């Protein structure tokens, strides 16, 4: 038998079988209760269901053909959500989140509180500059230099005592709260202020500050030639024990250090407002660490200003701090 | 039922690419503790070092790079032409499970990179894109093979 003949015989057999099945199904429907509906069903062709047939096979197939697209769509949607979260997060620099009153608390820690806090037995991480170091001045006033970055956690830590101390010699405007870099940076999101866009006015000193990067590591301001020269000359292994690390602080031609002066653990799990509030309590750990470091910075600046202003520099705790400062 | 002719070579090529990239990441993980990688600048939001040395660079103590290598080798085995022709539906099921599991892990890693770490690793992203492409091809082409007796 030829292939064509074989195929047509098989087709005829299949058609006959289908006919027999339809007849059997129709007979079965007629025997069931509600024969009227059954006869209506014969008028409009319905899929024939036989014992053993899988129910609703067509819709299941349709559903299964949709599933891969639903899975792919789900994955694309999740990716989109993550990307949106990331973009939103990028815009959030945490700047200015603190209560405005908290900045005021930081810049006006009462002298009595700082007196009560006292100073640690000796200053931490402070290096005297050689006696022959040339005066570091601008406009005839001694300079306090700060080189740091918003992402840098130890800069965040060090700005607290710096602002407390500098506020005793002059006035800050435009200070804003922020946090250091998010994870995986060390001490992530440490609350602090930024010197970016702030100004400082004092009759006694010049505060020269530069933040070189934002909290996400993007470049901010370039150091001036003056700042760059001091940074390159004095932030070296032989002076600070560091080779260009930040924060770098220089108190005129007297002292310099790279890093922070107290244990940052004290700031852990606290927000800006909590730290600022704790500064007003001389018994708090925060106040002891930040206030103690601030008293040492105050004592160093007093050496530059020849003890001015007198009410600040002649206080017992500042005298005690000056006596404990290292000499070259 | 058979899948379209292009499916086996395309998925094999994608798996091979994934094996290549994850081999590089695994070698870099074990040889360079800084996590610095070629063609990954290390500044701004593109920072392979930040990603490959982060807390999220290991899962249950196993380096993610190694997990990626094991996954891609497994997918390569399941995407070879002989595996696509396999009569056993378990082979095809394993391929779908591998593809879905892979993309699930990729979503977690993407979340870790962008939200927890805040940096993207270029090489990791290449494997993520390959995993997504494999996932799309596998879930679109394998299901009919699962219903075969």
CSV table of N, CA and C in Angstrom, one decimal, chain A residues 56-206:
chain,number,residue,atom,x,y,z
A,56,UNK,N,-11.3,20.8,31.5
A,56,UNK,CA,-10.9,22.1,31.0
A,56,UNK,C,-9.4,22.2,30.5
A,57,UNK,N,-9.2,21.3,29.6
A,57,UNK,CA,-7.8,21.1,29.1
A,57,UNK,C,-7.3,22.4,28.4
A,58,UNK,N,-8.3,23.0,27.7
A,58,UNK,CA,-8.0,24.1,26.8
A,58,UNK,C,-7.5,25.3,27.7
A,59,UNK,N,-8.4,25.6,28.7
A,59,UNK,CA,-8.0,26.8,29.5
A,59,UNK,C,-6.8,26.6,30.3
A,60,UNK,N,-6.5,25.3,30.7
A,60,UNK,CA,-5.3,25.1,31.5
A,60,UNK,C,-4.1,25.4,30.5
A,61,UNK,N,-4.2,24.9,29.3
A,61,UNK,CA,-3.1,25.1,28.3
A,61,UNK,C,-2.9,26.7,28.1
A,62,UNK,N,-4.0,27.4,28.1
A,62,UNK,CA,-3.9,28.8,27.9
A,62,UNK,C,-3.2,29.4,29.1
A,63,UNK,N,-3.6,28.9,30.3
A,63,UNK,CA,-3.0,29.5,31.5
A,63,UNK,C,-1.5,29.2,31.5
A,64,UNK,N,-1.1,27.9,31.1
A,64,UNK,CA,0.3,27.6,31.2
A,64,UNK,C,1.1,28.3,30.1
A,65,UNK,N,0.5,28.7,29.1
A,65,UNK,CA,1.2,29.5,28.1
A,65,UNK,C,1.4,31.0,28.5
A,66,UNK,N,0.6,31.4,29.5
A,66,UNK,CA,0.7,32.7,30.0
A,66,UNK,C,1.8,32.8,31.1
A,67,UNK,N,2.0,31.7,31.8
A,67,UNK,CA,2.8,31.6,33.0
A,67,UNK,C,4.2,32.2,32.7
A,68,UNK,N,4.9,31.7,31.7
A,68,UNK,CA,6.3,32.3,31.4
A,68,UNK,C,6.3,33.8,31.3
A,69,UNK,N,5.3,34.3,30.6
A,69,UNK,CA,5.3,35.8,30.5
A,69,UNK,C,5.0,36.5,31.8
A,70,UNK,N,4.2,35.8,32.6
A,70,UNK,CA,4.0,36.4,33.9
A,70,UNK,C,5.2,36.4,34.8
A,71,UNK,N,6.0,35.3,34.7
A,71,UNK,CA,7.3,35.2,35.4
A,71,UNK,C,8.2,36.3,34.9
A,72,UNK,N,8.4,36.4,33.6
A,72,UNK,CA,9.3,37.4,33.1
A,72,UNK,C,8.9,38.8,33.5
A,73,UNK,N,7.6,39.1,33.3
A,73,UNK,CA,7.0,40.4,33.7
A,73,UNK,C,7.3,40.6,35.2
A,74,UNK,N,7.2,39.6,36.0
A,74,UNK,CA,7.4,39.8,37.5
A,74,UNK,C,8.9,40.1,37.7
A,75,UNK,N,9.8,39.5,37.0
A,75,UNK,CA,11.2,39.8,37.2
A,75,UNK,C,11.5,41.2,36.8
A,76,UNK,N,11.0,41.6,35.7
A,76,UNK,CA,11.2,43.0,35.2
A,76,UNK,C,10.6,44.0,36.2
A,77,UNK,N,9.5,43.7,36.7
A,77,UNK,CA,8.8,44.6,37.7
A,77,UNK,C,9.7,44.7,38.9
A,78,UNK,N,10.2,43.6,39.4
A,78,UNK,CA,11.1,43.7,40.6
A,78,UNK,C,12.3,44.5,40.3
A,79,UNK,N,12.9,44.2,39.2
A,79,UNK,CA,14.2,45.0,38.8
A,79,UNK,C,13.8,46.5,38.8
A,80,UNK,N,12.7,46.8,38.2
A,80,UNK,CA,12.3,48.2,38.1
A,80,UNK,C,12.1,48.8,39.5
A,81,UNK,N,11.5,48.1,40.4
A,81,UNK,CA,11.3,48.6,41.8
A,81,UNK,C,12.7,48.9,42.4
A,82,UNK,N,13.6,47.9,42.3
A,82,UNK,CA,14.9,48.1,42.9
A,82,UNK,C,15.6,49.3,42.3
A,83,UNK,N,15.5,49.5,41.0
A,83,UNK,CA,16.2,50.6,40.4
A,83,UNK,C,15.6,51.9,40.9
A,84,UNK,N,14.3,51.9,41.0
A,84,UNK,CA,13.6,53.2,41.5
A,84,UNK,C,14.0,53.5,42.9
A,85,UNK,N,14.1,52.4,43.7
A,85,UNK,CA,14.6,52.6,45.1
A,85,UNK,C,16.0,53.1,45.2
A,86,UNK,N,16.8,52.6,44.2
A,86,UNK,CA,18.2,53.1,44.2
A,86,UNK,C,18.3,54.6,43.8
A,87,UNK,N,17.5,54.9,42.8
A,87,UNK,CA,17.5,56.3,42.3
A,87,UNK,C,17.0,57.3,43.4
A,88,UNK,N,16.0,56.8,44.1
A,88,UNK,CA,15.4,57.7,45.2
A,88,UNK,C,16.5,57.8,46.2
A,89,UNK,N,17.2,56.7,46.5
A,89,UNK,CA,18.2,56.7,47.6
A,89,UNK,C,19.3,57.6,47.2
A,90,UNK,N,19.7,57.7,45.9
A,90,UNK,CA,20.8,58.5,45.5
A,90,UNK,C,20.5,60.0,45.7
A,91,UNK,N,19.2,60.3,45.6
A,91,UNK,CA,18.8,61.7,45.8
A,91,UNK,C,18.8,62.1,47.2
A,92,UNK,N,18.7,61.1,48.1
A,92,UNK,CA,18.6,61.4,49.5
A,92,UNK,C,20.0,61.5,50.1
A,93,UNK,N,20.5,62.7,50.4
A,93,UNK,CA,21.8,62.9,50.9
A,93,UNK,C,21.8,63.0,52.4
A,94,UNK,N,20.6,62.8,53.0
A,94,UNK,CA,20.5,62.9,54.5
A,94,UNK,C,20.8,64.3,55.0
A,95,UNK,N,20.9,65.3,54.1
A,95,UNK,CA,21.3,66.6,54.5
A,95,UNK,C,20.1,67.4,55.1
A,96,UNK,N,20.4,68.0,56.2
A,96,UNK,CA,19.4,68.8,56.9
A,96,UNK,C,18.2,68.1,57.5
A,97,UNK,N,18.5,66.8,57.8
A,97,UNK,CA,17.5,66.0,58.5
A,97,UNK,C,17.3,66.3,59.9
A,98,UNK,N,18.3,66.9,60.5
A,98,UNK,CA,18.2,67.1,62.0
A,98,UNK,C,17.3,68.3,62.3
A,99,UNK,N,16.8,68.3,63.5
A,99,UNK,CA,16.0,69.4,64.1
A,99,UNK,C,16.9,70.6,64.0
A,100,UNK,N,16.4,71.8,63.5
A,100,UNK,CA,17.2,73.0,63.4
A,100,UNK,C,17.7,73.4,64.8
A,101,UNK,N,17.0,73.1,65.8
A,101,UNK,CA,17.4,73.5,67.2
A,101,UNK,C,18.7,72.7,67.6
A,102,UNK,N,18.9,71.5,67.0
A,102,UNK,CA,20.0,70.7,67.3
A,102,UNK,C,21.3,71.3,66.9
A,103,UNK,N,21.3,72.0,65.8
A,103,UNK,CA,22.5,72.7,65.3
A,103,UNK,C,22.9,73.8,66.3
A,104,UNK,N,21.9,74.5,66.8
A,104,UNK,CA,22.1,75.6,67.8
A,104,UNK,C,22.7,75.0,69.1
A,105,UNK,N,22.2,73.8,69.5
A,105,UNK,CA,22.8,73.2,70.7
A,105,UNK,C,24.2,72.8,70.5
A,106,UNK,N,24.6,72.4,69.3
A,106,UNK,CA,26.0,72.1,69.0
A,106,UNK,C,26.9,73.3,69.0
A,107,UNK,N,26.4,74.4,68.5
A,107,UNK,CA,27.2,75.6,68.4
A,107,UNK,C,27.2,76.5,69.7
A,108,UNK,N,26.4,76.0,70.6
A,108,UNK,CA,26.3,76.8,71.9
A,108,UNK,C,26.3,76.0,73.1
A,109,UNK,N,27.2,75.0,73.2
A,109,UNK,CA,27.4,74.2,74.4
A,109,UNK,C,27.8,75.1,75.5
A,110,UNK,N,27.1,75.1,76.6
A,110,UNK,CA,27.4,76.1,77.7
A,110,UNK,C,28.8,75.9,78.2
A,111,UNK,N,29.5,77.0,78.6
A,111,UNK,CA,30.8,76.9,79.1
A,111,UNK,C,30.9,76.0,80.4
A,112,UNK,N,29.8,76.1,81.2
A,112,UNK,CA,29.7,75.3,82.4
A,112,UNK,C,29.7,73.8,82.1
A,113,UNK,N,29.0,73.5,81.0
A,113,UNK,CA,29.0,72.0,80.7
A,113,UNK,C,30.4,71.6,80.3
A,114,UNK,N,31.1,72.4,79.5
A,114,UNK,CA,32.4,72.0,79.0
A,114,UNK,C,33.4,72.0,80.2
A,115,UNK,N,33.1,72.8,81.1
A,115,UNK,CA,34.0,72.9,82.4
A,115,UNK,C,33.7,71.6,83.2
A,116,UNK,N,32.5,71.2,83.3
A,116,UNK,CA,32.1,70.0,84.0
A,116,UNK,C,32.6,68.7,83.4
A,117,UNK,N,32.6,68.8,82.0
A,117,UNK,CA,33.1,67.6,81.3
A,117,UNK,C,34.6,67.3,81.6
A,118,UNK,N,35.4,68.3,81.6
A,118,UNK,CA,36.8,68.2,81.9
A,118,UNK,C,37.5,67.7,80.6
A,119,UNK,N,38.7,67.1,80.8
A,119,UNK,CA,39.5,66.6,79.7
A,119,UNK,C,40.0,65.2,80.0
A,120,UNK,N,40.2,64.4,79.0
A,120,UNK,CA,40.9,63.1,79.3
A,120,UNK,C,42.3,63.4,79.8
A,121,UNK,N,43.0,62.4,80.4
A,121,UNK,CA,44.3,62.6,81.0
A,121,UNK,C,45.3,63.2,79.9
A,122,UNK,N,45.2,62.7,78.7
A,122,UNK,CA,46.0,63.3,77.7
A,122,UNK,C,45.3,63.3,76.3
A,123,UNK,N,45.7,64.3,75.5
A,123,UNK,CA,44.9,64.3,74.2
A,123,UNK,C,45.3,63.1,73.3
A,124,UNK,N,44.3,62.7,72.6
A,124,UNK,CA,44.6,61.6,71.7
A,124,UNK,C,44.9,62.0,70.3
A,125,UNK,N,45.9,61.4,69.7
A,125,UNK,CA,46.1,61.6,68.2
A,125,UNK,C,46.5,63.1,67.9
A,126,UNK,N,47.2,63.8,68.8
A,126,UNK,CA,47.5,65.2,68.5
A,126,UNK,C,49.1,65.2,68.4
A,127,UNK,N,49.5,65.8,67.3
A,127,UNK,CA,51.0,65.9,67.0
A,127,UNK,C,51.5,67.3,67.0
A,128,UNK,N,52.5,67.6,67.9
A,128,UNK,CA,53.0,69.0,67.8
A,128,UNK,C,53.8,69.2,66.5
A,129,UNK,N,53.7,70.4,66.0
A,129,UNK,CA,54.5,70.7,64.8
A,129,UNK,C,55.9,71.2,65.3
A,130,UNK,N,56.9,71.1,64.4
A,130,UNK,CA,58.3,71.5,64.8
A,130,UNK,C,58.2,73.0,65.2
A,131,UNK,N,59.1,73.4,66.2
A,131,UNK,CA,59.0,74.8,66.6
A,131,UNK,C,59.4,75.8,65.5
A,132,UNK,N,60.1,75.4,64.5
A,132,UNK,CA,60.5,76.3,63.4
A,132,UNK,C,59.4,76.4,62.3
A,133,UNK,N,58.2,75.8,62.6
A,133,UNK,CA,57.2,75.8,61.5
A,133,UNK,C,56.7,77.3,61.3
A,134,UNK,N,56.7,77.7,60.1
A,134,UNK,CA,56.3,79.1,59.8
A,134,UNK,C,54.9,79.3,60.2
A,135,UNK,N,54.6,80.6,60.6
A,135,UNK,CA,53.2,80.9,61.0
A,135,UNK,C,52.2,80.6,59.8
A,136,UNK,N,51.1,80.0,60.2
A,136,UNK,CA,50.0,79.7,59.2
A,136,UNK,C,48.9,80.7,59.4
A,137,UNK,N,48.9,81.7,58.5
A,137,UNK,CA,48.0,82.8,58.7
A,137,UNK,C,47.3,83.2,57.4
A,138,UNK,N,46.2,83.9,57.6
A,138,UNK,CA,45.5,84.5,56.5
A,138,UNK,C,44.9,85.8,57.0
A,139,UNK,N,45.2,86.9,56.3
A,139,UNK,CA,44.7,88.2,56.7
A,139,UNK,C,45.2,88.6,58.1
A,140,UNK,N,46.4,88.1,58.4
A,140,UNK,CA,47.0,88.4,59.7
A,140,UNK,C,46.4,87.6,60.9
A,141,UNK,N,45.5,86.7,60.6
A,141,UNK,CA,45.0,85.9,61.7
A,141,UNK,C,45.4,84.4,61.6
A,142,UNK,N,45.7,83.8,62.7
A,142,UNK,CA,46.1,82.4,62.6
A,142,UNK,C,45.0,81.5,62.0
A,143,UNK,N,45.4,80.4,61.3
A,143,UNK,CA,44.5,79.6,60.6
A,143,UNK,C,44.3,78.3,61.2
A,144,UNK,N,43.0,77.9,61.3
A,144,UNK,CA,42.7,76.5,61.7
A,144,UNK,C,42.3,75.8,60.4
A,145,UNK,N,43.0,74.8,60.0
A,145,UNK,CA,42.7,74.1,58.7
A,145,UNK,C,42.0,72.8,58.9
A,146,UNK,N,41.0,72.6,58.1
A,146,UNK,CA,40.3,71.2,58.1
A,146,UNK,C,40.2,70.8,56.6
A,147,UNK,N,40.7,69.6,56.3
A,147,UNK,CA,40.5,69.0,55.0
A,147,UNK,C,39.8,67.6,55.2
A,148,UNK,N,38.7,67.5,54.7
A,148,UNK,CA,37.9,66.2,54.9
A,148,UNK,C,36.9,66.0,53.8
A,149,UNK,N,36.0,65.1,54.0
A,149,UNK,CA,35.0,64.8,53.0
A,149,UNK,C,33.8,64.3,53.7
A,150,UNK,N,32.6,64.5,53.1
A,150,UNK,CA,31.4,64.1,53.7
A,150,UNK,C,31.2,62.6,53.9
A,151,UNK,N,31.8,61.8,52.9
A,151,UNK,CA,31.6,60.4,53.0
A,151,UNK,C,32.5,59.8,54.1
A,152,UNK,N,33.5,60.5,54.6
A,152,UNK,CA,34.5,60.0,55.5
A,152,UNK,C,34.0,59.9,56.9
A,153,UNK,N,33.9,58.7,57.5
A,153,UNK,CA,33.3,58.5,58.8
A,153,UNK,C,34.1,59.2,59.9
A,154,UNK,N,35.4,59.2,59.8
A,154,UNK,CA,36.2,59.8,60.9
A,154,UNK,C,36.1,61.4,60.8
A,155,UNK,N,35.9,61.9,59.6
A,155,UNK,CA,35.6,63.3,59.5
A,155,UNK,C,34.3,63.7,60.2
A,156,UNK,N,33.3,62.8,60.0
A,156,UNK,CA,32.0,63.0,60.7
A,156,UNK,C,32.2,63.0,62.2
A,157,UNK,N,33.1,62.1,62.7
A,157,UNK,CA,33.3,62.0,64.1
A,157,UNK,C,34.1,63.3,64.6
A,158,UNK,N,35.0,63.8,63.8
A,158,UNK,CA,35.9,64.9,64.3
A,158,UNK,C,35.2,66.2,64.2
A,159,UNK,N,34.2,66.3,63.3
A,159,UNK,CA,33.6,67.7,63.1
A,159,UNK,C,32.8,68.1,64.4
A,160,UNK,N,32.3,67.1,65.2
A,160,UNK,CA,31.6,67.5,66.4
A,160,UNK,C,32.4,68.3,67.4
A,161,UNK,N,33.6,67.8,67.8
A,161,UNK,CA,34.4,68.7,68.8
A,161,UNK,C,34.9,69.9,68.1
A,162,UNK,N,35.2,69.8,66.8
A,162,UNK,CA,35.7,71.0,66.1
A,162,UNK,C,34.7,72.2,66.2
A,163,UNK,N,33.4,71.8,65.9
A,163,UNK,CA,32.4,72.9,65.9
A,163,UNK,C,32.2,73.4,67.3
A,164,UNK,N,32.2,72.5,68.3
A,164,UNK,CA,32.0,72.9,69.7
A,164,UNK,C,33.1,73.9,70.0
A,165,UNK,N,34.4,73.6,69.7
A,165,UNK,CA,35.5,74.4,70.1
A,165,UNK,C,35.5,75.7,69.3
A,166,UNK,N,35.4,75.6,67.9
A,166,UNK,CA,35.4,76.8,67.1
A,166,UNK,C,34.3,77.8,67.5
A,167,UNK,N,33.2,77.3,67.9
A,167,UNK,CA,32.1,78.2,68.3
A,167,UNK,C,32.4,79.0,69.5
A,168,UNK,N,33.5,78.7,70.2
A,168,UNK,CA,33.9,79.5,71.4
A,168,UNK,C,34.7,80.7,70.9
A,169,UNK,N,35.2,80.7,69.6
A,169,UNK,CA,36.0,81.8,69.1
A,169,UNK,C,35.3,82.6,68.0
A,170,UNK,N,34.2,82.1,67.6
A,170,UNK,CA,33.5,82.8,66.5
A,170,UNK,C,32.1,82.2,66.2
A,171,UNK,N,31.6,82.5,65.1
A,171,UNK,CA,30.2,82.1,64.8
A,171,UNK,C,30.1,81.4,63.4
A,172,UNK,N,29.4,80.2,63.5
A,172,UNK,CA,29.2,79.5,62.2
A,172,UNK,C,27.8,79.9,61.7
A,173,UNK,N,27.7,80.0,60.4
A,173,UNK,CA,26.4,80.1,59.8
A,173,UNK,C,26.3,79.1,58.6
A,174,UNK,N,25.1,78.6,58.4
A,174,UNK,CA,25.0,77.7,57.3
A,174,UNK,C,25.4,76.3,57.5
A,175,UNK,N,25.6,75.9,58.8
A,175,UNK,CA,25.9,74.5,59.1
A,175,UNK,C,24.7,73.7,58.8
A,176,UNK,N,24.9,72.5,58.2
A,176,UNK,CA,23.8,71.6,57.9
A,176,UNK,C,24.2,70.2,58.4
A,177,UNK,N,23.2,69.5,58.9
A,177,UNK,CA,23.4,68.1,59.4
A,177,UNK,C,23.5,67.2,58.2
A,178,UNK,N,24.3,66.2,58.3
A,178,UNK,CA,24.3,65.1,57.3
A,178,UNK,C,24.8,63.9,57.9
A,179,UNK,N,25.1,62.9,57.1
A,179,UNK,CA,25.7,61.6,57.7
A,179,UNK,C,26.8,61.2,56.8
A,180,UNK,N,27.7,60.4,57.3
A,180,UNK,CA,28.8,59.9,56.5
A,180,UNK,C,28.3,58.9,55.5
A,181,UNK,N,29.1,58.2,54.8
A,181,UNK,CA,28.7,57.3,53.7
A,181,UNK,C,27.9,56.2,54.2
A,182,UNK,N,27.0,55.7,53.3
A,182,UNK,CA,26.2,54.5,53.7
A,182,UNK,C,27.1,53.2,53.7
A,183,UNK,N,26.6,52.1,54.1
A,183,UNK,CA,27.4,50.9,54.0
A,183,UNK,C,27.8,50.6,52.6
A,184,UNK,N,29.0,50.0,52.3
A,184,UNK,CA,29.8,49.2,53.3
A,184,UNK,C,30.9,50.0,54.0
A,185,UNK,N,30.8,51.3,53.9
A,185,UNK,CA,31.9,52.2,54.5
A,185,UNK,C,31.9,51.9,56.0
A,186,UNK,N,33.1,52.0,56.6
A,186,UNK,CA,33.2,51.9,58.1
A,186,UNK,C,32.3,52.9,58.8
A,187,UNK,N,31.8,52.5,59.9
A,187,UNK,CA,30.9,53.4,60.7
A,187,UNK,C,29.9,54.2,59.7
A,188,UNK,N,29.1,53.4,59.0
A,188,UNK,CA,28.2,54.0,58.0
A,188,UNK,C,27.2,55.0,58.7
A,189,UNK,N,26.8,56.0,57.9
A,189,UNK,CA,25.8,56.9,58.3
A,189,UNK,C,26.0,57.6,59.6
A,190,UNK,N,27.2,57.9,59.9
A,190,UNK,CA,27.5,58.5,61.2
A,190,UNK,C,27.0,60.0,61.1
A,191,UNK,N,26.1,60.4,62.1
A,191,UNK,CA,25.6,61.7,62.0
A,191,UNK,C,26.6,62.8,62.2
A,192,UNK,N,26.5,63.9,61.6
A,192,UNK,CA,27.5,65.0,61.7
A,192,UNK,C,26.9,66.2,61.1
A,193,UNK,N,27.8,67.3,61.0
A,193,UNK,CA,27.5,68.4,60.1
A,193,UNK,C,28.4,68.4,59.0
A,194,UNK,N,28.1,69.2,58.0
A,194,UNK,CA,29.1,69.4,56.9
A,194,UNK,C,29.6,70.9,56.9
A,195,UNK,N,30.8,71.1,56.6
A,195,UNK,CA,31.3,72.4,56.4
A,195,UNK,C,31.1,73.0,55.1
A,196,UNK,N,30.6,72.2,54.2
A,196,UNK,CA,30.3,72.6,52.8
A,196,UNK,C,29.2,73.7,52.9
A,197,UNK,N,29.4,74.8,52.2
A,197,UNK,CA,28.4,75.9,52.2
A,197,UNK,C,28.3,76.6,53.6
A,198,UNK,N,29.1,76.3,54.5
A,198,UNK,CA,29.0,77.0,55.8
A,198,UNK,C,30.0,78.2,55.8
A,199,UNK,N,29.8,79.2,56.7
A,199,UNK,CA,30.8,80.2,56.8
A,199,UNK,C,31.1,80.4,58.3
A,200,UNK,N,32.3,80.9,58.6
A,200,UNK,CA,32.7,81.1,59.9
A,200,UNK,C,33.3,82.5,60.1
A,201,UNK,N,32.9,83.2,61.1
A,201,UNK,CA,33.4,84.5,61.3
A,201,UNK,C,34.0,84.6,62.7
A,202,UNK,N,35.2,85.2,62.8
A,202,UNK,CA,35.8,85.3,64.2
A,202,UNK,C,36.8,86.4,64.2
A,203,UNK,N,36.9,87.1,65.3
A,203,UNK,CA,37.8,88.2,65.5
A,203,UNK,C,39.2,87.6,65.7
A,204,UNK,N,39.3,86.3,66.1
A,204,UNK,CA,40.6,85.8,66.5
A,204,UNK,C,41.3,84.9,65.5
A,205,UNK,N,40.5,84.1,64.8
A,205,UNK,CA,41.1,83.1,63.9
A,205,UNK,C,40.4,83.1,62.5
A,206,UNK,N,41.0,82.4,61.6
A,206,UNK,CA,40.4,82.0,60.3
A,206,UNK,C,40.2,80.5,60.3
